[in-house]
PDB file of C-alpha atoms and ligand atoms in Angstrom:
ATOM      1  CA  UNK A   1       8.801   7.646 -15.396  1.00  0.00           C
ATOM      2  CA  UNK A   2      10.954   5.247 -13.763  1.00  0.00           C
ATOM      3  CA  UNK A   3      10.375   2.084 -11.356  1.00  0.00           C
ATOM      4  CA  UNK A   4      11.603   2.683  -8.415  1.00  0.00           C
ATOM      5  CA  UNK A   5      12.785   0.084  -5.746  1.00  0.00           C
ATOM      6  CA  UNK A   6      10.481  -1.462  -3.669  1.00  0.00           C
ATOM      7  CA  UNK A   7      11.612  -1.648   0.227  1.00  0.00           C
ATOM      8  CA  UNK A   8      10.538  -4.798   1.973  1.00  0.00           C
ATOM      9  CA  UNK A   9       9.782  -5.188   5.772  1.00  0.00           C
ATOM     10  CA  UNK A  10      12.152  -4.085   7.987  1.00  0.00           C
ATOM     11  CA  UNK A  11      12.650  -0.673   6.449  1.00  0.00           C
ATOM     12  CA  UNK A  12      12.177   2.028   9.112  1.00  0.00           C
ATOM     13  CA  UNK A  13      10.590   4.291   6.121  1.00  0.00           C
ATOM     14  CA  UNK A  14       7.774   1.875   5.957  1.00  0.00           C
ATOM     15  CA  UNK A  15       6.955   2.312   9.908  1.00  0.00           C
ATOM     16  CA  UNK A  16       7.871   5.857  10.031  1.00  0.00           C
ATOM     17  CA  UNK A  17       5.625   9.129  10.308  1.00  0.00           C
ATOM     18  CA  UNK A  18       4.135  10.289   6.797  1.00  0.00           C
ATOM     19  CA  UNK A  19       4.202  14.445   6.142  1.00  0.00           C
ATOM     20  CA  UNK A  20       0.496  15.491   4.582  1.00  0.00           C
ATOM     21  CA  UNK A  21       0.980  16.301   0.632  1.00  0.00           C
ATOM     22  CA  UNK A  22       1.249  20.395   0.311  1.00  0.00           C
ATOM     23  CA  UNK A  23       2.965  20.904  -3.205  1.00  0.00           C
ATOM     24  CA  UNK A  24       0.674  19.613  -6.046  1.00  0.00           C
ATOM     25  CA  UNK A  25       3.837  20.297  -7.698  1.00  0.00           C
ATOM     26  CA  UNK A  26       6.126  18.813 -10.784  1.00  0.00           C
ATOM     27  CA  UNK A  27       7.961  16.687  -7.873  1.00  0.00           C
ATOM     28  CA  UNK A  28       4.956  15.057  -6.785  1.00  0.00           C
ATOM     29  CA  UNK A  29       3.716  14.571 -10.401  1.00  0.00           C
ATOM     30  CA  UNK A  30       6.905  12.691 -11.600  1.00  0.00           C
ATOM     31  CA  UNK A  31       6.679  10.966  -7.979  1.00  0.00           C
ATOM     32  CA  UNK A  32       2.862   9.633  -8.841  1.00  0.00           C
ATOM     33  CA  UNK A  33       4.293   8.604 -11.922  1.00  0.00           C
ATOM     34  CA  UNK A  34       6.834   6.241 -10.750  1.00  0.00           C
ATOM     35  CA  UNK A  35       4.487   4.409  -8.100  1.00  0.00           C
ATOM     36  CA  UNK A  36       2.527   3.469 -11.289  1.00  0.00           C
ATOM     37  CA  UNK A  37       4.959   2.525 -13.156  1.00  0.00           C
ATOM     38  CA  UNK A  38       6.894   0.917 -10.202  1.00  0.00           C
ATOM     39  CA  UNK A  39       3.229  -1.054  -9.376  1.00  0.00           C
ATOM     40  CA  UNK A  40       2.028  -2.086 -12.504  1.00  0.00           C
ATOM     41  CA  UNK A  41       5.946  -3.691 -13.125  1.00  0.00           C
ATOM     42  CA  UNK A  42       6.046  -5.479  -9.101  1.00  0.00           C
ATOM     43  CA  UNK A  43       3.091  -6.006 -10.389  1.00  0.00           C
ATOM     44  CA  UNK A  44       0.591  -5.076  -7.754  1.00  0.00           C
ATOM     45  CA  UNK A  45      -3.163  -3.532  -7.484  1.00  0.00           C
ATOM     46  CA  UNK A  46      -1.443  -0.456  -5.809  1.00  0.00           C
ATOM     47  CA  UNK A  47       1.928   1.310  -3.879  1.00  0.00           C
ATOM     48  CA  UNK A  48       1.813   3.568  -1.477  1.00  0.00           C
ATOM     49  CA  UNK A  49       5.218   6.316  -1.193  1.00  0.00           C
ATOM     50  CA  UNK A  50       6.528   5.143   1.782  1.00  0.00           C
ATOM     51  CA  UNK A  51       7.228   1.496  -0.003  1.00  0.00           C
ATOM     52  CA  UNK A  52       9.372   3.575  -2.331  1.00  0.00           C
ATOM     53  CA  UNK A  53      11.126   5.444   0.521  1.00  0.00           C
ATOM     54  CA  UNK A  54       9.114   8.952  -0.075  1.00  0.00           C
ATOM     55  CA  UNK A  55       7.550   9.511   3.634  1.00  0.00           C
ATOM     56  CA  UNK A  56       4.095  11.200   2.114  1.00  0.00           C
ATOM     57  CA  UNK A  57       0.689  10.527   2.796  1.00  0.00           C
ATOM     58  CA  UNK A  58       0.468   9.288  -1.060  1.00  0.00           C
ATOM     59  CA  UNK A  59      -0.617   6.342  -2.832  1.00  0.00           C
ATOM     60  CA  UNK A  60      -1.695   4.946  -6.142  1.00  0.00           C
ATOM     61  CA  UNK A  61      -4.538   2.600  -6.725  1.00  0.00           C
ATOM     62  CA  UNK A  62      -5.093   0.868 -10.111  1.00  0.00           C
ATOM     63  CA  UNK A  63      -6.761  -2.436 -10.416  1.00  0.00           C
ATOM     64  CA  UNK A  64      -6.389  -3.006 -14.241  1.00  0.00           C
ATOM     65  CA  UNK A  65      -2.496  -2.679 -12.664  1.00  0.00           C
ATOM     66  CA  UNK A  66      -2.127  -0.861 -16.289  1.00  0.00           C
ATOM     67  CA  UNK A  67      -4.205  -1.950 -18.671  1.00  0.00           C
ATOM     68  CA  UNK A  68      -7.328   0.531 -18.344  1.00  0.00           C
ATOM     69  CA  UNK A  69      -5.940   4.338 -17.662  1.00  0.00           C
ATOM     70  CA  UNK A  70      -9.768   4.992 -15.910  1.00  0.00           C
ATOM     71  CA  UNK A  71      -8.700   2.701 -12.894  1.00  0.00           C
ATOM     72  CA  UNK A  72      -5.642   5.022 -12.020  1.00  0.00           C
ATOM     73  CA  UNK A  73      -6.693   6.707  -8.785  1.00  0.00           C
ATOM     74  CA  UNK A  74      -4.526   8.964  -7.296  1.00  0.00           C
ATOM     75  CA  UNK A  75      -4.660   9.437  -3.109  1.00  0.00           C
ATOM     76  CA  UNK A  76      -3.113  11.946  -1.624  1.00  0.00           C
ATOM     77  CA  UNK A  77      -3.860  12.624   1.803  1.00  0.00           C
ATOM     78  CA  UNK A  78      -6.618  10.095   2.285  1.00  0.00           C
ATOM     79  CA  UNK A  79      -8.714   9.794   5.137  1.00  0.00           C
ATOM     80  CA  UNK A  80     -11.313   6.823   5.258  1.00  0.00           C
ATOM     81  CA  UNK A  81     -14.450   9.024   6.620  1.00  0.00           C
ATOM     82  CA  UNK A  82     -16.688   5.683   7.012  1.00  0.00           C
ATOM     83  CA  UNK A  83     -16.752   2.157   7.125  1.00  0.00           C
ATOM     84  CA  UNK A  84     -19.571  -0.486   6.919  1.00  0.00           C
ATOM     85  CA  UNK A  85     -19.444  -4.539   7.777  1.00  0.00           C
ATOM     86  CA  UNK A  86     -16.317  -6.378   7.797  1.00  0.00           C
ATOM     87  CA  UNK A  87     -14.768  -9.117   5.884  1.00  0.00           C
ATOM     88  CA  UNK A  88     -12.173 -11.603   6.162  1.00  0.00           C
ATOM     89  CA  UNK A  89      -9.898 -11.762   3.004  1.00  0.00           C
ATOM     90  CA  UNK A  90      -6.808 -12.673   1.444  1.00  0.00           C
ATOM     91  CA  UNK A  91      -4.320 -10.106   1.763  1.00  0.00           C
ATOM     92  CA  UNK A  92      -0.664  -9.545   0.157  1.00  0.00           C
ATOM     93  CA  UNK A  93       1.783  -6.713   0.205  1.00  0.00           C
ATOM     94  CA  UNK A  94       4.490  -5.833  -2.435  1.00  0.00           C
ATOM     95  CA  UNK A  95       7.236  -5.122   0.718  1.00  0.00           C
ATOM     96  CA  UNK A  96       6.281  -8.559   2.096  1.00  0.00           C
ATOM     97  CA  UNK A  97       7.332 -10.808  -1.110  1.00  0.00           C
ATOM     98  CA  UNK A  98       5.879 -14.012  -1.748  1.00  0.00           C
ATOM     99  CA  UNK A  99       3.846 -13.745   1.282  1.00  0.00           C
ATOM    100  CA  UNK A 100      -0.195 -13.651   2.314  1.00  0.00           C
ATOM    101  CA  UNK A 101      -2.224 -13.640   5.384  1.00  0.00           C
ATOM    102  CA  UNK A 102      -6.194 -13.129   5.848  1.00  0.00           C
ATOM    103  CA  UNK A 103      -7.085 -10.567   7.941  1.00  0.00           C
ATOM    104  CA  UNK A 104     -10.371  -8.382   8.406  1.00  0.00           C
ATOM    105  CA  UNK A 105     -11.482  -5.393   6.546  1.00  0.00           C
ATOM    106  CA  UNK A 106     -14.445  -3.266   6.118  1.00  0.00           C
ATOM    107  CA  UNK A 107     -17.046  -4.510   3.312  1.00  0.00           C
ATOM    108  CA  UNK A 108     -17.503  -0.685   2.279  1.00  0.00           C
ATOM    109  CA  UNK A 109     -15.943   2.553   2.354  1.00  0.00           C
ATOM    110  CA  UNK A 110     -15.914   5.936   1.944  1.00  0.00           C
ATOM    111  CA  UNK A 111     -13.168   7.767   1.079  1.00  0.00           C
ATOM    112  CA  UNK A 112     -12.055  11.454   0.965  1.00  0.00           C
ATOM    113  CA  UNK A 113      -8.707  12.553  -0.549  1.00  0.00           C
ATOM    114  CA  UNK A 114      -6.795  14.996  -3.061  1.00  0.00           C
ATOM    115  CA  UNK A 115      -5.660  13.871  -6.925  1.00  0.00           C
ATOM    116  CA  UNK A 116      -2.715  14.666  -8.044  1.00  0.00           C
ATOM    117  CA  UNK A 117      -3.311  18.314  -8.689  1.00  0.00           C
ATOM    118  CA  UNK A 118      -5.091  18.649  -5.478  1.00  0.00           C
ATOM    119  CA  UNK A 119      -8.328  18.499  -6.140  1.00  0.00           C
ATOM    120  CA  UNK A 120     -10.242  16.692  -3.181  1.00  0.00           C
ATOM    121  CA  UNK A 121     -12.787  13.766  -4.418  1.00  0.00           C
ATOM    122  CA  UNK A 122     -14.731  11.214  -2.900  1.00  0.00           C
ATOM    123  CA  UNK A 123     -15.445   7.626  -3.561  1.00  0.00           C
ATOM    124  CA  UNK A 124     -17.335   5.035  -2.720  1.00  0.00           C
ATOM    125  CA  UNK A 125     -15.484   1.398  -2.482  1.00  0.00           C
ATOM    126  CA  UNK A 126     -16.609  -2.109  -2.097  1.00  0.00           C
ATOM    127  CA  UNK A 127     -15.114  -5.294  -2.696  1.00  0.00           C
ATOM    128  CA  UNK A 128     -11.442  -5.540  -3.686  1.00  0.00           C
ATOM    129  CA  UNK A 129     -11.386  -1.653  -4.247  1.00  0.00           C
ATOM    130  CA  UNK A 130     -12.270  -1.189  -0.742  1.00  0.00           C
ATOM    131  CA  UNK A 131      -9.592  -3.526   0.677  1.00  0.00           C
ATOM    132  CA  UNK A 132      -6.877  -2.276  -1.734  1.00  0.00           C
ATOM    133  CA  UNK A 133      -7.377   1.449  -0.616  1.00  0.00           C
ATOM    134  CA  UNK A 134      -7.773   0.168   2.957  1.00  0.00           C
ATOM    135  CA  UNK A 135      -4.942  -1.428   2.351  1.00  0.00           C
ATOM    136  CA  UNK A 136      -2.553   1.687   0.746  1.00  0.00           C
ATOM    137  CA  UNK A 137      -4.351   3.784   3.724  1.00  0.00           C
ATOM    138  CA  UNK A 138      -3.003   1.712   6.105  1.00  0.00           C
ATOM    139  CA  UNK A 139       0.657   2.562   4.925  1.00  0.00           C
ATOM    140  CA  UNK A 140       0.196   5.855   5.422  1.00  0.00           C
ATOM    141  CA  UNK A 141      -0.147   5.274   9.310  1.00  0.00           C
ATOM    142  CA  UNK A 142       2.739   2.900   8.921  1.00  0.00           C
ATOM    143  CA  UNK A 143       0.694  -0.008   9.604  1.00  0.00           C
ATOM    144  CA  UNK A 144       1.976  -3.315   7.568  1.00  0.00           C
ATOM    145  CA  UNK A 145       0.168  -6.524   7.252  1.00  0.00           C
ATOM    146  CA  UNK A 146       1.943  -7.820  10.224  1.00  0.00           C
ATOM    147  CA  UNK A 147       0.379  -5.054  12.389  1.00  0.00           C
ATOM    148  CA  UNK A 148      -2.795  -6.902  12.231  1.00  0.00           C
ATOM    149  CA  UNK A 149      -1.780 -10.256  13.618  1.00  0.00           C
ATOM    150  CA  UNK A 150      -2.082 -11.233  17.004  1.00  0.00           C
ATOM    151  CA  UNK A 151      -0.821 -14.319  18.649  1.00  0.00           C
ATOM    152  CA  UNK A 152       0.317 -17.217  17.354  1.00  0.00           C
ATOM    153  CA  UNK A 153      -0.946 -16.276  13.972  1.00  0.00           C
ATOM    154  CA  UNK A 154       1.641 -13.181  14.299  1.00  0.00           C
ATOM    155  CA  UNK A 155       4.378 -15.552  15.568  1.00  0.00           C
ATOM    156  CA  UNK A 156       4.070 -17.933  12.221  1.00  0.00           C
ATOM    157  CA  UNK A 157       3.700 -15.006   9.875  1.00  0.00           C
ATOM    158  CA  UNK A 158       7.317 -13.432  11.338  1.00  0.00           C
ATOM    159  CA  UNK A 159       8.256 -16.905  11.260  1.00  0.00           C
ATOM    160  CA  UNK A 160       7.561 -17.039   7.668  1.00  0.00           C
ATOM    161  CA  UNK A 161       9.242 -13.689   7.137  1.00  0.00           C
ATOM    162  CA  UNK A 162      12.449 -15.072   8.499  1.00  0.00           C
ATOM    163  CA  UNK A 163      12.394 -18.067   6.177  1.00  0.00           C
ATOM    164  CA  UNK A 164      12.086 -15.762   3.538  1.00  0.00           C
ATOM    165  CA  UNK A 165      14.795 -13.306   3.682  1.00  0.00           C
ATOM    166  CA  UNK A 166      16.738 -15.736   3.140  1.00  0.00           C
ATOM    167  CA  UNK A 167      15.319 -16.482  -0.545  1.00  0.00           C
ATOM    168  CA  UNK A 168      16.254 -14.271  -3.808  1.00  0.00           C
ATOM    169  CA  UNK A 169      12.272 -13.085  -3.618  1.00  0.00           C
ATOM    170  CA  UNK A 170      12.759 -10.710  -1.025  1.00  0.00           C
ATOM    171  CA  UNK A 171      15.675  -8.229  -2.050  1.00  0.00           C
ATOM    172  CA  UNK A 172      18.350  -7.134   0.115  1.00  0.00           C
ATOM    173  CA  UNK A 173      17.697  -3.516   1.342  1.00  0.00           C
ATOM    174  CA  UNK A 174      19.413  -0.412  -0.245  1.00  0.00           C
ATOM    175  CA  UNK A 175      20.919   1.447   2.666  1.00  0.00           C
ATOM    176  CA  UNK A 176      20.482  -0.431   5.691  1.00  0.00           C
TER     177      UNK A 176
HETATM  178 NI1   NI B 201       1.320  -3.093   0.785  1.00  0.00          NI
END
């Protein structure tokens, strides 16, 4: 296992297209590893591959962020098949540092998607495990926290984002 780094906003690999998960394969296995590892050191309640720079409909969930191996969940290929109420919360993201918004987000959910030897499972989500898989699902279609602004309330969060890049808590991107 290794931890990999995490890319921060402005990364084209965290807005590009994601390819579907085919090989349950040693390559994805070591891959599922390392966005564990890689979350629980950040840390953060989950990472989705595209934050690591692996364009896959993938992601890791665990809210004991490594303390209880029952919480791992393993998504790959996820599809949210329902949704019921909404809720405004708190919301972070490991590729935007230091930074938090509130924006809205189904009260429950209900998930299909594959484990890491491609097994398909369901589950049912409320609460904070509904907005972190909401959340992970959302990377998969590229869409960051900023997506969900509008307005003014867009303009101060990009605003914020400028202010900082310019601090040592958002690292300087590998590559571009
Ligand atoms: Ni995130």
């Amino acid at each position: 296992m290794s931890v990999r780094p995490i890319l921060v906003f402005g990364d084209a690999r965290l807005e590009a297209a994601n390819a579907p998960v085919e090989s349950f394969d040693a390559a994805l296995a070591s891959l599922v590893d390392d966005l564990f590892e890689t979350g629980w050191q950040a840390p953060g309640l989950g990472l989705a591959a595209p934050q690591v720079g692996a364009n896959f409909r993938l992601a890791t969930v665990d809210l004991s962020v490594g303390k209880d191996p029952t919480q791992k969940i393993v998504l790959a290929n996820p599809t949210i098949t329902e949704t019921s109420g909404k809720i405004s919360l708190e919301e972070g993201c490991l590729s935007f540092p230091g930074l938090f918004t509130t924006l809205s987000r189904p009260r429950e959910v209900l998930v299909t998607a594959q484990d890491e030897h491609g097994e398909p499972f369901e589950i049912e989500a409320s609460g904070l495990l509904a907005q972190a898989i909401c959340h992970e699902v959302d990377h998969l279609d590229g869409r960051l926290l900023v997506h969900h602004l509008r307005g003014i309330k867009k303009k101060m969060f990009l605003r914020r984002v400028d202010k900082m890049r310019k601090t040592e808590v958002w690292p300087a991107q590998p590559n571009s």
